[in-house]
């Protein structure tokens, strides 16, 4: 059992680092250790999830849940995959059922907390602390806690939360060195902490954090790893060097183009945003996002709410229901001409929602 736990950690660490061959090798070791079939499905699903192959991950976690219906890790990961695939109703339904299952391992605490972070962030923070207390030697536990804390710190501007993430990343860095997973996470934690400092009036500490962040960003200058390129893009965008941010985003636009598109839109560079949308993405969900932004860009350049209505549509199998489509049209209409459009068309659109 101890050996299996070690293999589970190896799969998670390798997968999170993007070293999928190493993750597959660890999975093979789990097979040789005669791990139960349901546990093997969980491991295979995690490899697929960390490779951003969400539909494949969903299949493995469904199988795992059928084999291990009372397994908290399997249920949690199925819920997490549903949320990532935008199957929100199914994901929330599974999440509401997790309370009936008791955690029996560090993995149970970790993966339940990842789902809790979507619905109850404060509760997720408590669950992650229990995971770290259960196994203080678990680097995976600290990494997942740090990732959740960064998001929570950004949402709340809580400096204590941001500093806990910084401390977790620094500890893991001492043990693992400058791996892409650690350096990219640490850089994002610096930005979360700097934001919390700005919101709480701690200018000197914020300056220190941004100095350390700048050094770390420069250290990753030649990286070809997606995680590090994305973190550097976030850093440059945060400090106002948008040109360098765009340069970074172009390096990984084949992997994730949404950041680049949104940055062009924010700068009013609609032609460049539309051009960025021309590439195809490997994931169907991402393709729907690109379709949405392509339509959004065209709609934002329209000169009337009627023109916006004609342009606003989402290609693909997923459609907005009529009410949310109308609300989206109204939102984009306000972006086109906040004063005139809102005054002229608000009543008409509101009547449509009521109807």
Short mmCIF file of C-alpha atoms in Angstrom, two decimals:
data_model
loop_
_atom_site.label_atom_id
_atom_site.label_comp_id
_atom_site.label_asym_id
_atom_site.label_seq_id
_atom_site.Cartn_x
_atom_site.Cartn_y
_atom_site.Cartn_z
CA UNK A 1 0.00 0.00 0.00
CA UNK A 2 2.86 2.38 0.82
CA UNK A 3 4.48 1.58 -2.51
CA UNK A 4 1.22 2.24 -4.33
CA UNK A 5 0.88 5.60 -2.57
CA UNK A 6 4.41 6.49 -3.69
CA UNK A 7 3.55 5.57 -7.27
CA UNK A 8 0.38 7.68 -7.12
CA UNK A 9 2.52 10.67 -6.07
CA UNK A 10 4.97 9.97 -8.89
CA UNK A 11 2.17 9.91 -11.46
CA UNK A 12 0.77 13.20 -10.18
CA UNK A 13 4.13 14.94 -10.01
CA UNK A 14 5.25 13.78 -13.46
CA UNK A 15 1.91 14.63 -15.03
CA UNK A 16 1.80 18.09 -13.47
CA UNK A 17 5.32 18.73 -14.76
CA UNK A 18 4.18 17.77 -18.26
CA UNK A 19 6.45 14.71 -18.24
CA UNK A 20 3.79 12.38 -19.58
CA UNK A 21 6.21 9.58 -20.49
CA UNK A 22 7.39 9.46 -16.87
CA UNK A 23 3.76 9.44 -15.72
CA UNK A 24 3.01 6.49 -17.99
CA UNK A 25 6.07 4.68 -16.64
CA UNK A 26 4.84 5.23 -13.07
CA UNK A 27 1.42 3.92 -14.12
CA UNK A 28 3.08 0.75 -15.41
CA UNK A 29 4.79 0.33 -12.03
CA UNK A 30 1.36 0.56 -10.39
CA UNK A 31 0.19 -2.29 -12.62
CA UNK A 32 3.18 -4.39 -11.59
CA UNK A 33 2.30 -3.70 -7.94
CA UNK A 34 -1.17 -5.15 -8.67
CA UNK A 35 -3.06 -1.95 -7.93
CA UNK A 36 -6.83 -2.56 -8.16
CA UNK A 37 -8.40 -1.93 -11.61
CA UNK A 38 -10.40 1.02 -10.28
CA UNK A 39 -7.27 2.68 -8.94
CA UNK A 40 -5.54 2.15 -12.29
CA UNK A 41 -8.46 3.88 -14.01
CA UNK A 42 -8.05 6.80 -11.58
CA UNK A 43 -4.35 7.07 -12.41
CA UNK A 44 -4.93 6.85 -16.16
CA UNK A 45 -7.64 9.48 -15.89
CA UNK A 46 -5.31 11.82 -14.04
CA UNK A 47 -2.67 11.47 -16.73
CA UNK A 48 -5.26 12.39 -19.35
CA UNK A 49 -6.58 15.27 -17.22
CA UNK A 50 -3.13 16.75 -16.70
CA UNK A 51 -2.50 16.48 -20.45
CA UNK A 52 -5.68 18.53 -20.98
CA UNK A 53 -7.40 15.58 -22.67
CA UNK A 54 -10.57 16.07 -20.68
CA UNK A 55 -12.95 13.82 -22.68
CA UNK A 56 -10.57 10.86 -22.29
CA UNK A 57 -10.15 11.63 -18.59
CA UNK A 58 -13.93 11.62 -18.20
CA UNK A 59 -14.17 8.08 -19.63
CA UNK A 60 -11.55 6.74 -17.21
CA UNK A 61 -13.10 8.41 -14.17
CA UNK A 62 -16.55 7.10 -15.11
CA UNK A 63 -15.10 3.60 -15.20
CA UNK A 64 -13.34 4.20 -11.88
CA UNK A 65 -16.57 5.32 -10.22
CA UNK A 66 -18.38 2.20 -11.45
CA UNK A 67 -15.62 0.01 -10.03
CA UNK A 68 -15.18 2.07 -6.84
CA UNK A 69 -18.52 3.80 -6.12
CA UNK A 70 -17.46 4.80 -2.58
CA UNK A 71 -14.01 6.08 -3.57
CA UNK A 72 -13.80 9.79 -2.74
CA UNK A 73 -10.86 10.43 -5.06
CA UNK A 74 -12.60 8.85 -8.06
CA UNK A 75 -15.84 10.73 -7.42
CA UNK A 76 -13.99 14.03 -6.88
CA UNK A 77 -11.98 13.70 -10.07
CA UNK A 78 -15.10 12.85 -12.07
CA UNK A 79 -16.76 16.00 -10.70
CA UNK A 80 -13.64 18.06 -11.50
CA UNK A 81 -13.56 16.74 -15.07
CA UNK A 82 -17.25 17.59 -15.52
CA UNK A 83 -16.54 21.17 -14.43
CA UNK A 84 -13.62 21.44 -16.84
CA UNK A 85 -15.80 20.15 -19.66
CA UNK A 86 -18.46 22.74 -18.73
CA UNK A 87 -20.86 20.01 -17.60
CA UNK A 88 -21.69 22.17 -14.62
CA UNK A 89 -24.97 20.57 -13.56
CA UNK A 90 -23.45 17.10 -13.49
CA UNK A 91 -20.33 18.35 -11.75
CA UNK A 92 -22.31 20.12 -9.04
CA UNK A 93 -24.58 17.10 -8.54
CA UNK A 94 -21.58 14.87 -7.93
CA UNK A 95 -20.01 17.48 -5.66
CA UNK A 96 -23.13 17.65 -3.45
CA UNK A 97 -22.83 13.90 -2.93
CA UNK A 98 -19.20 13.99 -1.81
CA UNK A 99 -20.17 14.94 1.74
CA UNK A 100 -21.45 11.43 2.32
CA UNK A 101 -17.99 9.98 1.67
CA UNK A 102 -15.26 10.08 4.33
CA UNK A 103 -11.64 10.77 3.32
CA UNK A 104 -9.26 7.94 4.13
CA UNK A 105 -6.08 9.14 2.38
CA UNK A 106 -4.16 12.27 1.45
CA UNK A 107 -5.40 11.86 -2.13
CA UNK A 108 -9.00 11.97 -0.91
CA UNK A 109 -8.44 15.28 0.85
CA UNK A 110 -6.52 16.77 -2.08
CA UNK A 111 -8.97 15.96 -4.85
CA UNK A 112 -12.07 16.80 -2.84
CA UNK A 113 -10.50 20.18 -2.11
CA UNK A 114 -9.90 20.80 -5.81
CA UNK A 115 -13.64 20.46 -6.42
CA UNK A 116 -14.53 22.41 -3.27
CA UNK A 117 -12.49 25.30 -4.62
CA UNK A 118 -15.14 25.84 -7.31
CA UNK A 119 -18.01 26.05 -4.82
CA UNK A 120 -16.67 26.71 -1.32
CA UNK A 121 -13.11 28.15 -1.47
CA UNK A 122 -12.80 28.63 2.30
CA UNK A 123 -13.74 25.02 2.90
CA UNK A 124 -11.22 23.93 0.24
CA UNK A 125 -8.46 25.79 2.10
CA UNK A 126 -9.29 23.91 5.31
CA UNK A 127 -9.37 20.56 3.52
CA UNK A 128 -5.99 21.22 1.91
CA UNK A 129 -4.47 22.08 5.27
CA UNK A 130 -5.68 18.72 6.59
CA UNK A 131 -4.02 17.02 3.62
CA UNK A 132 -0.69 18.70 4.36
CA UNK A 133 -1.00 17.85 8.07
CA UNK A 134 -1.63 14.20 7.18
CA UNK A 135 1.55 13.97 5.12
CA UNK A 136 3.99 16.84 5.57
CA UNK A 137 6.43 15.12 3.21
CA UNK A 138 3.93 15.18 0.33
CA UNK A 139 5.11 17.69 -2.24
CA UNK A 140 1.98 17.11 -4.30
CA UNK A 141 -0.16 18.19 -1.33
CA UNK A 142 1.76 21.43 -0.99
CA UNK A 143 1.67 22.12 -4.72
CA UNK A 144 -2.07 21.62 -4.98
CA UNK A 145 -2.64 23.75 -1.87
CA UNK A 146 -0.47 26.48 -3.36
CA UNK A 147 -2.35 26.41 -6.68
CA UNK A 148 -5.72 26.72 -4.93
CA UNK A 149 -4.40 29.43 -2.59
CA UNK A 150 -3.18 31.55 -5.53
CA UNK A 151 -6.64 31.56 -7.09
CA UNK A 152 -8.24 32.26 -3.72
CA UNK A 153 -5.80 35.11 -3.00
CA UNK A 154 -6.57 36.70 -6.36
CA UNK A 155 -10.30 36.54 -5.61
CA UNK A 156 -10.05 37.82 -2.03
CA UNK A 157 -6.87 39.97 -1.94
CA UNK A 158 -6.00 38.08 1.25
CA UNK A 159 -2.28 38.49 1.87
CA UNK A 160 -2.06 35.60 4.36
CA UNK A 161 -3.43 33.23 1.73
CA UNK A 162 -0.99 34.53 -0.89
CA UNK A 163 1.96 34.21 1.49
CA UNK A 164 1.02 30.64 2.34
CA UNK A 165 1.16 29.86 -1.39
CA UNK A 166 4.55 31.58 -1.64
CA UNK A 167 5.89 29.58 1.31
CA UNK A 168 4.64 26.28 -0.14
CA UNK A 169 6.24 26.98 -3.50
CA UNK A 170 9.50 28.08 -1.87
CA UNK A 171 9.65 24.90 0.18
CA UNK A 172 9.02 22.68 -2.84
CA UNK A 173 11.60 24.71 -4.80
CA UNK A 174 14.23 23.95 -2.16
CA UNK A 175 13.57 20.23 -2.57
CA UNK A 176 12.95 19.94 -6.33
CA UNK A 177 14.86 22.88 -7.73
CA UNK A 178 13.60 25.14 -10.53
CA UNK A 179 11.21 22.83 -12.33
CA UNK A 180 8.67 24.47 -14.70
CA UNK A 181 5.80 23.56 -12.40
CA UNK A 182 7.44 25.25 -9.43
CA UNK A 183 8.81 28.35 -11.15
CA UNK A 184 5.60 29.14 -13.03
CA UNK A 185 3.49 28.63 -9.91
CA UNK A 186 5.86 30.72 -7.81
CA UNK A 187 5.73 33.59 -10.31
CA UNK A 188 1.94 33.59 -10.28
CA UNK A 189 2.01 33.49 -6.46
CA UNK A 190 4.22 36.60 -6.47
CA UNK A 191 1.62 38.42 -8.58
CA UNK A 192 -1.22 37.31 -6.30
CA UNK A 193 0.71 38.54 -3.25
CA UNK A 194 1.58 41.83 -4.98
CA UNK A 195 -2.10 42.40 -5.73
CA UNK A 196 -3.00 41.71 -2.10
CA UNK A 197 -0.34 44.21 -1.00
CA UNK A 198 -1.74 46.86 -3.33
CA UNK A 199 -5.25 46.32 -1.98
CA UNK A 200 -3.99 46.46 1.61
CA UNK A 201 -1.70 49.48 1.23
CA UNK A 202 1.65 47.68 1.67
CA UNK A 203 3.61 49.46 -1.02
CA UNK A 204 7.14 48.61 0.14
CA UNK A 205 6.47 44.90 0.47
CA UNK A 206 4.75 44.93 -2.92
CA UNK A 207 7.85 46.52 -4.46
CA UNK A 208 10.02 43.77 -2.95
CA UNK A 209 7.73 41.04 -4.28
CA UNK A 210 7.71 42.50 -7.78
CA UNK A 211 11.52 42.77 -7.76
CA UNK A 212 11.77 39.07 -6.93
CA UNK A 213 9.12 38.31 -9.56
CA UNK A 214 11.09 40.23 -12.20
CA UNK A 215 14.20 38.19 -11.44
CA UNK A 216 12.26 34.95 -11.72
CA UNK A 217 10.59 36.01 -14.98
CA UNK A 218 13.98 36.86 -16.47
CA UNK A 219 15.33 33.47 -15.37
CA UNK A 220 12.64 31.81 -17.53
CA UNK A 221 13.36 33.99 -20.59
CA UNK A 222 14.45 31.15 -22.89
CA UNK A 223 11.89 28.61 -21.75
CA UNK A 224 9.88 26.69 -24.33
CA UNK A 225 7.61 25.21 -21.64
CA UNK A 226 3.97 26.31 -21.81
CA UNK A 227 3.58 26.81 -18.05
CA UNK A 228 6.56 29.14 -17.85
CA UNK A 229 5.65 31.04 -21.02
CA UNK A 230 2.14 31.61 -19.66
CA UNK A 231 3.43 32.77 -16.28
CA UNK A 232 5.81 35.24 -17.96
CA UNK A 233 2.96 36.56 -20.10
CA UNK A 234 0.88 37.13 -16.95
CA UNK A 235 3.82 38.89 -15.31
CA UNK A 236 4.47 41.30 -18.20
CA UNK A 237 0.77 42.04 -18.52
CA UNK A 238 0.58 42.70 -14.78
CA UNK A 239 3.45 45.22 -14.78
CA UNK A 240 2.05 47.00 -17.86
CA UNK A 241 4.54 45.77 -20.46
CA UNK A 242 1.78 44.62 -22.79
CA UNK A 243 4.01 44.33 -25.87
CA UNK A 244 6.22 41.75 -24.16
CA UNK A 245 3.13 40.02 -22.79
CA UNK A 246 1.79 39.67 -26.33
CA UNK A 247 5.15 38.32 -27.51
CA UNK A 248 4.93 35.62 -24.85
CA UNK A 249 1.31 34.80 -25.64
CA UNK A 250 2.15 34.27 -29.29
CA UNK A 251 4.60 31.56 -28.27
CA UNK A 252 1.80 29.40 -26.89
CA UNK A 253 -1.22 30.54 -28.89
CA UNK A 254 -1.39 27.10 -30.54
CA UNK A 255 -2.01 25.74 -27.03
CA UNK A 256 -4.20 28.48 -25.56
CA UNK A 257 -5.15 31.45 -27.72
CA UNK A 258 -7.79 33.02 -25.46
CA UNK A 259 -5.30 35.13 -23.46
CA UNK A 260 -3.93 36.62 -26.68
CA UNK A 261 -7.38 37.33 -28.10
CA UNK A 262 -8.57 39.04 -24.93
CA UNK A 263 -5.42 41.18 -24.76
CA UNK A 264 -5.90 42.36 -28.34
CA UNK A 265 -9.56 43.15 -27.62
CA UNK A 266 -8.61 45.09 -24.49
CA UNK A 267 -6.17 47.19 -26.53
CA UNK A 268 -8.74 47.80 -29.26
CA UNK A 269 -6.72 45.79 -31.82
CA UNK A 270 -9.72 43.99 -33.28
CA UNK A 271 -8.10 42.95 -36.55
CA UNK A 272 -5.24 41.29 -34.70
CA UNK A 273 -7.70 39.62 -32.34
CA UNK A 274 -9.66 38.24 -35.30
CA UNK A 275 -6.44 37.03 -36.93
CA UNK A 276 -5.47 35.20 -33.72
CA UNK A 277 -8.83 33.42 -33.83
CA UNK A 278 -8.06 31.90 -37.22
CA UNK A 279 -5.90 29.14 -35.72
CA UNK A 280 -7.51 25.90 -34.65
CA UNK A 281 -7.30 24.44 -31.17
CA UNK A 282 -6.94 20.75 -30.31
CA UNK A 283 -9.76 20.81 -27.78
CA UNK A 284 -13.41 21.12 -28.82
CA UNK A 285 -14.20 23.34 -25.86
CA UNK A 286 -11.39 25.70 -26.87
CA UNK A 287 -12.73 25.78 -30.42
CA UNK A 288 -16.10 26.91 -29.05
CA UNK A 289 -14.31 29.66 -27.15
CA UNK A 290 -12.57 30.81 -30.31
CA UNK A 291 -15.88 30.78 -32.20
CA UNK A 292 -17.38 32.88 -29.44
CA UNK A 293 -14.58 35.45 -29.51
CA UNK A 294 -14.65 35.67 -33.30
CA UNK A 295 -18.33 36.52 -33.11
CA UNK A 296 -17.75 38.88 -30.18
CA UNK A 297 -15.12 40.84 -32.09
CA UNK A 298 -17.43 41.28 -35.06
CA UNK A 299 -20.29 42.28 -32.78
CA UNK A 300 -18.17 44.84 -30.93
CA UNK A 301 -17.51 46.62 -34.22
CA UNK A 302 -21.21 46.78 -35.07
CA UNK A 303 -22.93 50.16 -34.94
CA UNK A 304 -26.31 49.13 -33.56
CA UNK A 305 -27.93 46.58 -31.29
CA UNK A 306 -29.68 45.02 -34.30
CA UNK A 307 -26.31 44.51 -35.98
CA UNK A 308 -24.99 42.97 -32.77
CA UNK A 309 -27.95 40.59 -32.68
CA UNK A 310 -27.28 39.50 -36.27
CA UNK A 311 -23.62 38.83 -35.56
CA UNK A 312 -23.85 37.27 -32.12
CA UNK A 313 -23.92 33.48 -32.34
CA UNK A 314 -21.88 30.55 -31.11
CA UNK A 315 -20.80 27.92 -33.59
CA UNK A 316 -20.72 24.31 -32.53
CA UNK A 317 -23.07 22.03 -30.66
CA UNK A 318 -23.42 24.20 -27.54
CA UNK A 319 -25.88 27.10 -27.73
CA UNK A 320 -26.99 29.69 -25.24
CA UNK A 321 -30.58 29.43 -24.17
CA UNK A 322 -32.73 32.37 -25.43
CA UNK A 323 -32.64 34.37 -22.20
CA UNK A 324 -28.87 34.16 -21.76
CA UNK A 325 -28.35 34.89 -25.45
CA UNK A 326 -30.44 38.02 -25.08
CA UNK A 327 -28.51 39.09 -22.00
CA UNK A 328 -25.23 38.48 -23.80
CA UNK A 329 -26.42 40.54 -26.76
CA UNK A 330 -27.36 43.38 -24.44
CA UNK A 331 -23.98 43.22 -22.70
CA UNK A 332 -22.11 43.43 -25.98
CA UNK A 333 -24.46 46.20 -27.14
CA UNK A 334 -23.43 48.25 -24.13
CA UNK A 335 -19.79 47.73 -25.10
CA UNK A 336 -20.51 49.08 -28.57
CA UNK A 337 -22.01 52.35 -27.38
CA UNK A 338 -22.70 52.44 -23.64
CA UNK A 339 -24.84 55.59 -23.60
CA UNK A 340 -26.80 55.53 -26.85
CA UNK A 341 -27.33 51.78 -27.14
CA UNK A 342 -28.37 51.33 -23.56
CA UNK A 343 -30.84 54.21 -23.68
CA UNK A 344 -32.31 53.17 -27.02
CA UNK A 345 -32.52 49.41 -26.64
CA UNK A 346 -32.58 48.61 -22.93
CA UNK A 347 -36.37 48.58 -22.69
CA UNK A 348 -36.75 46.37 -25.78
CA UNK A 349 -34.17 43.87 -24.55
CA UNK A 350 -35.62 43.85 -21.05
CA UNK A 351 -39.07 43.12 -22.46
CA UNK A 352 -37.57 40.20 -24.36
CA UNK A 353 -36.13 38.77 -21.14
CA UNK A 354 -39.47 39.14 -19.37
CA UNK A 355 -41.26 37.44 -22.27
#
